[in-house]
mmCIF file of C-alpha atoms in Angstrom:
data_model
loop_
_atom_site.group_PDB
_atom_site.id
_atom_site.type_symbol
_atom_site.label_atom_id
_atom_site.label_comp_id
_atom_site.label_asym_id
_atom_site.label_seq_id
_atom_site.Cartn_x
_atom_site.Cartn_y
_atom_site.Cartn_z
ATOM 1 C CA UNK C 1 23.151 -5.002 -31.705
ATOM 2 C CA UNK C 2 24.881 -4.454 -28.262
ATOM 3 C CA UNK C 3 22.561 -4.690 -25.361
ATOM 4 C CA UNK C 4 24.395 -3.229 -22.173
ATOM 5 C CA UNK C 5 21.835 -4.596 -19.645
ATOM 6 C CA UNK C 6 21.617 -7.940 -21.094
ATOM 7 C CA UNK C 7 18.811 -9.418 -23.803
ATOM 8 C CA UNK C 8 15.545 -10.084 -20.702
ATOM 9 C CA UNK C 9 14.784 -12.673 -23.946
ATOM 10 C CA UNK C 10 1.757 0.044 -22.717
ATOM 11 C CA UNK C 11 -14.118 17.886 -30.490
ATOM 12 C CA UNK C 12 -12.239 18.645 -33.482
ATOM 13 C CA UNK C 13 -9.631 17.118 -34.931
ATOM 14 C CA UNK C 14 -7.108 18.148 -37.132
ATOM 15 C CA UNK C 15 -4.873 15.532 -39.022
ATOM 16 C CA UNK C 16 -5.758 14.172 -42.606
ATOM 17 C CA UNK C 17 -4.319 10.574 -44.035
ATOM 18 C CA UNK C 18 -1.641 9.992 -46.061
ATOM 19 C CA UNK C 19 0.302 7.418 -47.158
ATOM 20 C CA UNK C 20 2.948 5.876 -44.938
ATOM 21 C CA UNK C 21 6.810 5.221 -46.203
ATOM 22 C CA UNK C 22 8.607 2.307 -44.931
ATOM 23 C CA UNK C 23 11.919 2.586 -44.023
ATOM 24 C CA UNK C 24 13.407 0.529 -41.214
ATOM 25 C CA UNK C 25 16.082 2.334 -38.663
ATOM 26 C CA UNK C 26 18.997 0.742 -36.913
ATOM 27 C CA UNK C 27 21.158 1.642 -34.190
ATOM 28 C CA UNK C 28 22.842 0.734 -30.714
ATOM 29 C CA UNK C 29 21.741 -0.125 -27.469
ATOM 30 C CA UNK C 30 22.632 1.703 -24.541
ATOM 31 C CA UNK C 31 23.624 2.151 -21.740
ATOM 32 C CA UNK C 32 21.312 3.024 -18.546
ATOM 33 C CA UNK C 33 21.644 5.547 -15.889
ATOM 34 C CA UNK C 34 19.362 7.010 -13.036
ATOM 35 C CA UNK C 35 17.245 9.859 -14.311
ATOM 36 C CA UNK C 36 18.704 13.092 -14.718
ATOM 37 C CA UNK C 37 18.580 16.554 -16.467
ATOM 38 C CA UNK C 38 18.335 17.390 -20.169
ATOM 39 C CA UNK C 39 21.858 17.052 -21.620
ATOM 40 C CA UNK C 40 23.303 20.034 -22.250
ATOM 41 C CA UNK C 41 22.923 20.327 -26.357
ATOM 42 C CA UNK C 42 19.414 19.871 -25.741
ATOM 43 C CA UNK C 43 17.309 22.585 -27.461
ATOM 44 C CA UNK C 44 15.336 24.502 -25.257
ATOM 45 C CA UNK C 45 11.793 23.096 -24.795
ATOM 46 C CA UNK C 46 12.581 20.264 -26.583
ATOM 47 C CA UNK C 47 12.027 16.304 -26.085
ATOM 48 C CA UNK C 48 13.923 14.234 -29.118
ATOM 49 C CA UNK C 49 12.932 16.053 -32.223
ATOM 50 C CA UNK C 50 9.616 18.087 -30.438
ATOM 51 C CA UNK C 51 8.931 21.337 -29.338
ATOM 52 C CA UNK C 52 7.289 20.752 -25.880
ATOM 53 C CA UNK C 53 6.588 24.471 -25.455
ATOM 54 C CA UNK C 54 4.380 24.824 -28.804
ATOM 55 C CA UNK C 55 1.375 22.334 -28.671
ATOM 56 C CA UNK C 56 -1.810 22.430 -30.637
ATOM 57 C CA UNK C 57 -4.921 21.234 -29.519
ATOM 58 C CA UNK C 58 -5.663 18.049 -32.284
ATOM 59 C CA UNK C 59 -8.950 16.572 -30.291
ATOM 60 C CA UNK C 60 -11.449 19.092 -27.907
ATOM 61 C CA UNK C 61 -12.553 16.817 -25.040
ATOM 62 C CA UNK C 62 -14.456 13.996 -27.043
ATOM 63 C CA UNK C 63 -16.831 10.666 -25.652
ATOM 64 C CA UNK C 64 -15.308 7.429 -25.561
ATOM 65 C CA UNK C 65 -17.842 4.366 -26.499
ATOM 66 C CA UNK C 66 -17.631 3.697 -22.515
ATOM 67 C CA UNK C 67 -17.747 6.415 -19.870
ATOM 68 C CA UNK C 68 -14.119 5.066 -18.728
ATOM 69 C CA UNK C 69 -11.638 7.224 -18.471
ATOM 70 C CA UNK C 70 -8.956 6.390 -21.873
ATOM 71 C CA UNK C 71 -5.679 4.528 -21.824
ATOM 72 C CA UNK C 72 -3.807 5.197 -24.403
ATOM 73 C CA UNK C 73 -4.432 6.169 -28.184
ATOM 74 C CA UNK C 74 -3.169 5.857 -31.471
ATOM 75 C CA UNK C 75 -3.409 7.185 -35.114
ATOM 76 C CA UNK C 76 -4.417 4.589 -38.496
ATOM 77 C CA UNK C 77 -2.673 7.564 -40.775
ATOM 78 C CA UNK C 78 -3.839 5.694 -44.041
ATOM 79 C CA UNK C 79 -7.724 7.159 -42.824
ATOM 80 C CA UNK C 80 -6.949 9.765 -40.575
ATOM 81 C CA UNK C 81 -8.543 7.670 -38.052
ATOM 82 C CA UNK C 82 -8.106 7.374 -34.013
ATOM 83 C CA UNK C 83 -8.147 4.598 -31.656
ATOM 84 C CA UNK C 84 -8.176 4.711 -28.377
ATOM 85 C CA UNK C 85 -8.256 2.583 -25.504
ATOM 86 C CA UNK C 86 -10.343 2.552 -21.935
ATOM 87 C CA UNK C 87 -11.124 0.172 -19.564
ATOM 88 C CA UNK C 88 -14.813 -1.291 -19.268
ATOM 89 C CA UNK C 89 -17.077 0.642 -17.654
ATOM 90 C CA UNK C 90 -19.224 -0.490 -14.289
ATOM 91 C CA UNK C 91 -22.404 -3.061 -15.322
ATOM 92 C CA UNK C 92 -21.800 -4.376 -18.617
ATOM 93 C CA UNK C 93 -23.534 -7.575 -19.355
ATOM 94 C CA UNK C 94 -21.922 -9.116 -22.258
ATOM 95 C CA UNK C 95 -22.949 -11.924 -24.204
ATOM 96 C CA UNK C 96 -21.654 -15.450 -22.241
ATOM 97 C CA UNK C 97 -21.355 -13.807 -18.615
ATOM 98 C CA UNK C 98 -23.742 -14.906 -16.184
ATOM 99 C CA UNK C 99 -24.515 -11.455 -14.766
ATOM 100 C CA UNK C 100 -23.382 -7.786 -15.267
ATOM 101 C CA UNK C 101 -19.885 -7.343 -14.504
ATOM 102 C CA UNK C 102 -18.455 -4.407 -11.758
ATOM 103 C CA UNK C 103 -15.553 -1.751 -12.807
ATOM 104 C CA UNK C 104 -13.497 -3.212 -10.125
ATOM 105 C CA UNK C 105 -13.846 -7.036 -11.176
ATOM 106 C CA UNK C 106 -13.058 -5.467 -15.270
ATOM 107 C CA UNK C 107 -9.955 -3.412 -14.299
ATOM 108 C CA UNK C 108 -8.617 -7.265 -12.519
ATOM 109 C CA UNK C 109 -9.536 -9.119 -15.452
ATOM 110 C CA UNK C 110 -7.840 -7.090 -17.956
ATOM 111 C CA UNK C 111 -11.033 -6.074 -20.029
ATOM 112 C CA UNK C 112 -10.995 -3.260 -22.166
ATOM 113 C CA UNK C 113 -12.748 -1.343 -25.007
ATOM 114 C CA UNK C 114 -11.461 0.080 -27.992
ATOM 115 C CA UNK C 115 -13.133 3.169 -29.770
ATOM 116 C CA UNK C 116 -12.629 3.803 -33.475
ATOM 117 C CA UNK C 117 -12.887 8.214 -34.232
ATOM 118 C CA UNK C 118 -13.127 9.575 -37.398
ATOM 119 C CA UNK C 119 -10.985 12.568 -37.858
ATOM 120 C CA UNK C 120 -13.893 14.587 -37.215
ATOM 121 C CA UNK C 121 -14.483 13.511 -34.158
ATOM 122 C CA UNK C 122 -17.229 11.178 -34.650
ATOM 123 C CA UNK C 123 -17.380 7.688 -33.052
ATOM 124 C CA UNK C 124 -17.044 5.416 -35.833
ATOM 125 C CA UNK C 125 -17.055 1.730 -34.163
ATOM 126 C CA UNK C 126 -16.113 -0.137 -30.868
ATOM 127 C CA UNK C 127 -14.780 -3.653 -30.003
ATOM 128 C CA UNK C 128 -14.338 -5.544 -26.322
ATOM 129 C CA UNK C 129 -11.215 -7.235 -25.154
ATOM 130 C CA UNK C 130 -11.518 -9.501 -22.155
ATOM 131 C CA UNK C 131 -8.279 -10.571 -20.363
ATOM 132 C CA UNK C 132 -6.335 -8.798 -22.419
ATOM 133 C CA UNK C 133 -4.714 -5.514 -19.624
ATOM 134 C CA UNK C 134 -4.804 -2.507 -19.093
ATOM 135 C CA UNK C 135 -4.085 -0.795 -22.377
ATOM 136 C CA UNK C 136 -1.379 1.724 -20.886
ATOM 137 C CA UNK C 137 -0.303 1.487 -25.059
ATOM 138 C CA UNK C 138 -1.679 1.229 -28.623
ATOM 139 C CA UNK C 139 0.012 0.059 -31.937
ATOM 140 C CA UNK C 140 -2.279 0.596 -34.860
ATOM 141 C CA UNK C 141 -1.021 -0.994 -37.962
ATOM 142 C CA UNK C 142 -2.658 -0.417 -41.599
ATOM 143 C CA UNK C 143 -3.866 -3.761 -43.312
ATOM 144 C CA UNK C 144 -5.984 -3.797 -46.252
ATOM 145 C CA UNK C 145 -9.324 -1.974 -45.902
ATOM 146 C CA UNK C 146 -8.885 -1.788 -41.890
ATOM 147 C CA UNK C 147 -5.830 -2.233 -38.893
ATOM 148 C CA UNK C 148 -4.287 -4.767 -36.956
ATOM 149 C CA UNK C 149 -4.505 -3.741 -33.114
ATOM 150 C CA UNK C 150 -0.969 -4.241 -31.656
ATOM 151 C CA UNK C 151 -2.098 -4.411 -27.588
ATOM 152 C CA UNK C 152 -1.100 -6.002 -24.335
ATOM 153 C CA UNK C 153 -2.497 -9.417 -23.594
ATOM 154 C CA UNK C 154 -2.382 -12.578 -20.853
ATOM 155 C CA UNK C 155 -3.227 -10.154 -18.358
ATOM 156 C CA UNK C 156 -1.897 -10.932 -14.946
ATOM 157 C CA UNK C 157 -4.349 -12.121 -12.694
ATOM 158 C CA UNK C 158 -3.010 -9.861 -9.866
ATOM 159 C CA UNK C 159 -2.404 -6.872 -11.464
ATOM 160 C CA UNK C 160 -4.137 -6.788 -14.645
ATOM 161 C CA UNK C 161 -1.882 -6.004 -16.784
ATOM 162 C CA UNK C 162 -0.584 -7.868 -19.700
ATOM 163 C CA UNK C 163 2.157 -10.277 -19.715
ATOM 164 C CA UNK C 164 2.303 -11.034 -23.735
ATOM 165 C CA UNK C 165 1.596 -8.657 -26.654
ATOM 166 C CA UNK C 166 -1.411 -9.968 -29.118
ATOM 167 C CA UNK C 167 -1.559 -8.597 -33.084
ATOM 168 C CA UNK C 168 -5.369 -8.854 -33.499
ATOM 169 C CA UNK C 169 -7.728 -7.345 -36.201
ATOM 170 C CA UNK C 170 -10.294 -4.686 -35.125
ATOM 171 C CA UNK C 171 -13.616 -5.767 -35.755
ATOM 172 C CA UNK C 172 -16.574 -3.334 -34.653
ATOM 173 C CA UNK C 173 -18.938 -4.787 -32.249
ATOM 174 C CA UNK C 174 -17.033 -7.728 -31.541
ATOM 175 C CA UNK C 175 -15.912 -9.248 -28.226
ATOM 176 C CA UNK C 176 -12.843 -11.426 -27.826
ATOM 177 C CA UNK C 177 -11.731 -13.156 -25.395
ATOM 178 C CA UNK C 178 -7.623 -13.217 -24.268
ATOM 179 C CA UNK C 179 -8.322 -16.931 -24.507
ATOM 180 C CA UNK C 180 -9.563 -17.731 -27.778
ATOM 181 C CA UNK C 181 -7.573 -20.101 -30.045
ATOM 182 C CA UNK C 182 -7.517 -17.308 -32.410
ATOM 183 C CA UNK C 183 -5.415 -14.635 -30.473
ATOM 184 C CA UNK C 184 -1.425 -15.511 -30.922
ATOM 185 C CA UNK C 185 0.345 -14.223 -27.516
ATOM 186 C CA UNK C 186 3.664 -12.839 -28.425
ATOM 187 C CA UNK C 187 6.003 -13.093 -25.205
ATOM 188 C CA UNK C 188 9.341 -11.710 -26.421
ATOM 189 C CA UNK C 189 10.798 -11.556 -22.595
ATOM 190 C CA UNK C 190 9.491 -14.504 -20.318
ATOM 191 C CA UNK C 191 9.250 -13.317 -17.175
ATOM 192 C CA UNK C 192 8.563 -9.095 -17.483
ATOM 193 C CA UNK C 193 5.343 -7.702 -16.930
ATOM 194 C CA UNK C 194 3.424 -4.782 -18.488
ATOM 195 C CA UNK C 195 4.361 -5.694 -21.783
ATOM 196 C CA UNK C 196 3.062 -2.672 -23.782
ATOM 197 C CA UNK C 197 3.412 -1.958 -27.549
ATOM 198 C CA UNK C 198 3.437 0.667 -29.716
ATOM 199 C CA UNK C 199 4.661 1.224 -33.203
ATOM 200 C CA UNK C 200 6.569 2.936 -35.824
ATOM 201 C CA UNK C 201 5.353 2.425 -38.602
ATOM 202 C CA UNK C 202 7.221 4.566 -40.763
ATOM 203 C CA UNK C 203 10.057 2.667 -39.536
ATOM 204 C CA UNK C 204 8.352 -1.069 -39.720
ATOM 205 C CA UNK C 205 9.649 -1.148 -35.959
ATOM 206 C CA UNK C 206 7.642 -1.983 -32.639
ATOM 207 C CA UNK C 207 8.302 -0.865 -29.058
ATOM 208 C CA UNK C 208 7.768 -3.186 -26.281
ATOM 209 C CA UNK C 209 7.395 -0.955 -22.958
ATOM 210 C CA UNK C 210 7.939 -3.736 -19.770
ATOM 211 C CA UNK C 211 9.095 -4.045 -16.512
ATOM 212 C CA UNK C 212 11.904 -6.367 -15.414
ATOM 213 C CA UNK C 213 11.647 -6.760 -11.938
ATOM 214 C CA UNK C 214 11.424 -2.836 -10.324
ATOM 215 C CA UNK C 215 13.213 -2.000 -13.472
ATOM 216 C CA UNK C 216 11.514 -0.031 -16.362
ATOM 217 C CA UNK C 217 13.074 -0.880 -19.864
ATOM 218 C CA UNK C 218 12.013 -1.154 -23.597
ATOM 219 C CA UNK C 219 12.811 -3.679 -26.304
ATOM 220 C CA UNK C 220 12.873 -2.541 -30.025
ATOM 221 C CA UNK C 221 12.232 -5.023 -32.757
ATOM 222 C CA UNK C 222 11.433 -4.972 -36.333
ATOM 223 C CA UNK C 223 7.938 -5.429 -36.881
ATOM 224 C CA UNK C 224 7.892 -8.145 -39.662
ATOM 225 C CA UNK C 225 10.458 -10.493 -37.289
ATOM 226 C CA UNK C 226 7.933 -9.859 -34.483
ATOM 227 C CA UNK C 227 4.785 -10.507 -35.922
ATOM 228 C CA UNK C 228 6.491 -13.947 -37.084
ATOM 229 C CA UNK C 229 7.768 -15.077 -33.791
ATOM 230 C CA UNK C 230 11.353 -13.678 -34.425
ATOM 231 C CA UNK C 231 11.998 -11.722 -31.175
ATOM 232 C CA UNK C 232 15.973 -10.379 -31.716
ATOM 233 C CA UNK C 233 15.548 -7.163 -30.082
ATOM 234 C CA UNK C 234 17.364 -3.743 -32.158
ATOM 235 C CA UNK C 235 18.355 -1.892 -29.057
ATOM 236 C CA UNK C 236 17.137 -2.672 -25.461
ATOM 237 C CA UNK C 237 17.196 0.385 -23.397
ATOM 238 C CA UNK C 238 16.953 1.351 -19.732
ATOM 239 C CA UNK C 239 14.421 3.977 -18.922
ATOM 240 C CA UNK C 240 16.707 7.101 -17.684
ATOM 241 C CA UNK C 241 14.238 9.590 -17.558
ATOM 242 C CA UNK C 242 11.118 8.793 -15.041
ATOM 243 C CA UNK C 243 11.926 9.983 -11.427
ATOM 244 C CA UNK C 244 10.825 7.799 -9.079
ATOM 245 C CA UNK C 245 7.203 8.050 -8.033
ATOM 246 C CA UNK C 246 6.121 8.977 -11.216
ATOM 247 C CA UNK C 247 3.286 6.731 -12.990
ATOM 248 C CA UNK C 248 4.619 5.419 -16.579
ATOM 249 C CA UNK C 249 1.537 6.538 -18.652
ATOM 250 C CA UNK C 250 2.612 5.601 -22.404
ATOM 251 C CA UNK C 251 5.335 5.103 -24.480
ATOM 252 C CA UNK C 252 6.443 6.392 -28.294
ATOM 253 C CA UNK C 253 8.672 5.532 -31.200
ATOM 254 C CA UNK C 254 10.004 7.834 -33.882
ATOM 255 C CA UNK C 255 13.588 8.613 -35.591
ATOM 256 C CA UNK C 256 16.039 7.836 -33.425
ATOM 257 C CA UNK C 257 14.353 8.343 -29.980
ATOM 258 C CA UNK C 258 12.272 7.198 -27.038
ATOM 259 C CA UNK C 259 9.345 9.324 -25.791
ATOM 260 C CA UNK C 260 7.802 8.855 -22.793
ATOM 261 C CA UNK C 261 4.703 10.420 -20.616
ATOM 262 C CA UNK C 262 4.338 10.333 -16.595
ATOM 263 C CA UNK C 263 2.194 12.144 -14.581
ATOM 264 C CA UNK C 264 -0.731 11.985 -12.254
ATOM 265 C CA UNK C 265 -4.211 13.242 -12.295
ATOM 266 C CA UNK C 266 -5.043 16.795 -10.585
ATOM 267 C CA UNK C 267 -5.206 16.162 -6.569
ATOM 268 C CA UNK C 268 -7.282 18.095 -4.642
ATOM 269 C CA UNK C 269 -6.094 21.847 -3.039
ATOM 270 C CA UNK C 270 -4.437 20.449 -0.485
ATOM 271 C CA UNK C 271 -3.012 17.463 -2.209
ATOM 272 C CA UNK C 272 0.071 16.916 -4.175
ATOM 273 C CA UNK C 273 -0.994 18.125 -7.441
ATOM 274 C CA UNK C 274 -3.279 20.603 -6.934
ATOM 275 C CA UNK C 275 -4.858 22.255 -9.999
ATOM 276 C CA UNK C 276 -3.065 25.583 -9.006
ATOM 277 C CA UNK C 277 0.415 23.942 -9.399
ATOM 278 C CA UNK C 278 -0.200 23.332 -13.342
ATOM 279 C CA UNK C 279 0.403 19.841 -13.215
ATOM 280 C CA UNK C 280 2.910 17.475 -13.038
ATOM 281 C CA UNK C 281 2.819 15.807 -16.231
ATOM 282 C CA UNK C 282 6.222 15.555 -18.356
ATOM 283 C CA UNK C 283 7.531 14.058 -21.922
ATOM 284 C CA UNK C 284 10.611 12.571 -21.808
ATOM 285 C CA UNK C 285 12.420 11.778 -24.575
ATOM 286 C CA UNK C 286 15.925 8.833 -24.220
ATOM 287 C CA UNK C 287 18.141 8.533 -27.669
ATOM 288 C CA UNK C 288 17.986 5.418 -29.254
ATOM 289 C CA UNK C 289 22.239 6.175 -30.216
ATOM 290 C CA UNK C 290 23.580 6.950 -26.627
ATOM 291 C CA UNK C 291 21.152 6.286 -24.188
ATOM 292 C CA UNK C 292 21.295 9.658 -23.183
ATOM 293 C CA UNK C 293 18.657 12.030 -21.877
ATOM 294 C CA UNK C 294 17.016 14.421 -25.199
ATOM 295 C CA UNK C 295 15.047 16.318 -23.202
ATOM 296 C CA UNK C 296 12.458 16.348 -19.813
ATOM 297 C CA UNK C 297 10.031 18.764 -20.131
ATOM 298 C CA UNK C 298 6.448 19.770 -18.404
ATOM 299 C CA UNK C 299 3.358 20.139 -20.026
ATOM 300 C CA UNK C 300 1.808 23.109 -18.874
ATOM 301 C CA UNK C 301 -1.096 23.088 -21.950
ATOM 302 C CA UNK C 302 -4.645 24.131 -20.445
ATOM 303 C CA UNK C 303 -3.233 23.670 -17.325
ATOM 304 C CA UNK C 304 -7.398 24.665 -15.844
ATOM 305 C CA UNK C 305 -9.016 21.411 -17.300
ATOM 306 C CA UNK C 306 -10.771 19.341 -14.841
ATOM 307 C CA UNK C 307 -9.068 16.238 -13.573
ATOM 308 C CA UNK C 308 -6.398 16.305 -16.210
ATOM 309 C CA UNK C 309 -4.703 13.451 -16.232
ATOM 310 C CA UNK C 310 -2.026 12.689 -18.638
ATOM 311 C CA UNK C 311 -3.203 9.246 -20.741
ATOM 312 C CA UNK C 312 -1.058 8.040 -24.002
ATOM 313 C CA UNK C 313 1.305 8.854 -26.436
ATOM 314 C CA UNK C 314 1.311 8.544 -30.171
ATOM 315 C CA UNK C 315 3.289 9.847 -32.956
ATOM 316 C CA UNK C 316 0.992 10.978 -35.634
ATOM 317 C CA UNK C 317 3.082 11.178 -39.195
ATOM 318 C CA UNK C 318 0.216 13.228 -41.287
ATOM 319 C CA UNK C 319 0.382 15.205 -42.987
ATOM 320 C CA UNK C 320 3.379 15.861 -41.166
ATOM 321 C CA UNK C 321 4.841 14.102 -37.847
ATOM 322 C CA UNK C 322 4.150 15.271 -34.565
ATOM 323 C CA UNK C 323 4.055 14.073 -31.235
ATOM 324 C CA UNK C 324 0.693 13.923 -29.708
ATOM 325 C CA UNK C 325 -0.045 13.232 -25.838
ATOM 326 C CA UNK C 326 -3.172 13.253 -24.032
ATOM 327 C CA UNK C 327 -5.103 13.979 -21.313
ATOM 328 C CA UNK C 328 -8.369 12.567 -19.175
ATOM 329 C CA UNK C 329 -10.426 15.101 -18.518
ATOM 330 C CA UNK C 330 -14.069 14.595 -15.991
ATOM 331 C CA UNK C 331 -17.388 16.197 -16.725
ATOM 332 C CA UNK C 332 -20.387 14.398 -14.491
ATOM 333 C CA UNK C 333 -20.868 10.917 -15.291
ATOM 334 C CA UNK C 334 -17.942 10.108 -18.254
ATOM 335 C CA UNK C 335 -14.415 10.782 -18.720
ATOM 336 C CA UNK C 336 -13.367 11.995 -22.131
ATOM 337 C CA UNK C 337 -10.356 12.582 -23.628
ATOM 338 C CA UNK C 338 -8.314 15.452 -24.681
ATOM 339 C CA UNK C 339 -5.353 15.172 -27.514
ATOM 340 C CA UNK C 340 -2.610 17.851 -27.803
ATOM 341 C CA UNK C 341 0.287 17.929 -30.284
ATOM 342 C CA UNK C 342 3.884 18.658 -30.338
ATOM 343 C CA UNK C 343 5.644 19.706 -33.908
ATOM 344 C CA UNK C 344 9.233 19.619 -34.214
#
């Protein structure tokens, strides 16, 4: 391993399950450098090993369990099943609170809810996480007959986003509490916040998204070592590719690269997104090898949907892998969410 910035010890669908390979990847770290353009052997279009100008639409705007807007998402490809994240909506009253609770109060606390979708669409199950963050990324891992939810945890008290990353079981209906003696906090690098994972599973490797000071970076680590407290990072990289200003809003790992989504939400006419402009939502895409750019491209797909906001990132291996990104989209009273994929 060679770490250049020093170890610093987030309605139809169309995949099917399949079986997932194991087969764990290595590599250097790099390098990092201010964000720049594509490098030059970049295929056109192209973030990594994706085609950003060819996406298909994998989930129509579908309900959430709350009327939040979502998070972040990810696939279970044993099932062909989704799960996505969202904060807790306004006026839940859950069991040990002394009164209903307000959006503003949940989005402080952490507290979030995770929806369970069946390939088809349909809303399979639900589960409440108090304390836990913001849920800006999703690991789902396969374990026996359902997944272990890799998600942010500790969440700061000021900003409401985790500090740690917790491997918990889903369980529908539940509620669980950041605090219970049953959660194990994982806190690779003391001292970062937004600690966000996701996961390759093909690759038995986990992602940890954070920030070290103003500084955006990533940690990679085998799964097994991290899930038993052994936190010696594969490659720690710097994040090239977001230009300043733009909101982080999830993080990917497949093959040999990085993949990253910013953006903002639509602004009004006469703001600095306006619906007219298309958006300014991109995928990114850093190599694992050099450290060097793959690819920076905009999303222009159904640039007309309302509100559009770009939410999470997930690499979907079956029955083939893509990249899959989506988007928040408003109709009166809910947010749902949108899924588009990338093939290579």
């Amino acid at each position: 391993m060679t770490d250049t910035g020093r170890h610093i010890s987030r309605r139809s669908l169309l995949w099917a399950g399949g079986a997932v390979t194991a087969a764990v990847a290595t590599g250097g770290v790099v390098a990092g450098r201010e964000a720049a353009d594509p490098e030059p052997h970049t295929p056109a279009r192209a973030a990594g090993e994706f085609a950003i100008a060819s996406p298909s639409q994998v989930l129509s705007a579908t309900a959430l369990h709350d009327v939040t807007g979502p998070q972040s998402f990810a696939f279970d490809d044993t099932r062909g099943d989704l799960y996505a994240v969202q904060q807790m909506q306004d006026g839940l009253w859950l069991a040990g609170e002394p009164k209903p609770v307000g959006y503003a109060a949940r989005l402080r606390h952490g507290d979030m809810c995770v929806s369970r979708l069946s390939r088809t669409g349909s809303l399979l199950g639900h589960m409440y996480l108090r304390g836990f963050g913001h849920g800006v990324s999703l690991g789902i891992e396969p374990s026996g007959s359902g997944v272990m939810l890799w998600v942010e945890s500790q969440a700061d008290p000021a900003t409401g986003y985790g500090r740690s990353v917790a491997r918990i079981p889903f369980s529908d209906g539940a509620v669980l509490d950041s605090a219970s003696p049953s959660v194990r906090h994982h806190t690779p690098l003391p001292g970062t916040l937004r600690n966000e994972p996701a996961l390759d599973v093909a690759g038995g490797r986990a992602l940890i998204s954070h920030w070290a000071g103003k500084e955006h970076r990533y940690a990679v680590y085998r799964m097994s070592d991290f899930a038993a407290g052994r936190y010696e990072p594969m490659h720690t990289v710097r994040d090239i590719a977001r230009h300043k200003g733009e909101p982080f809003q999830g993080g990917a790992l497949h093959g040999d690269f990085i993949y990253q989504l910013t953006g903002n939400p639509y602004s009004d006419a006469s703001g600095g997104n306006p619906p007219g402009s298309g958006g300014n939502t991109y995928i990114s895409a850093i190599d694992l090898r050099t450290g060097k750019m793959a690819g920076r491209h905009r999303v222009t797909v159904d640039p007309l949907l309302t509100f559009r906001e770009p939410e999470g990132l997930a690499v979907q291996l079956s029955p083939k892998p893509r990249l899959c990104m989506g988007f928040s989209t408003k109709v009166p009273g809910r947010r749902n969410l949108s899924v588009y994929g990338f093939t290579p």
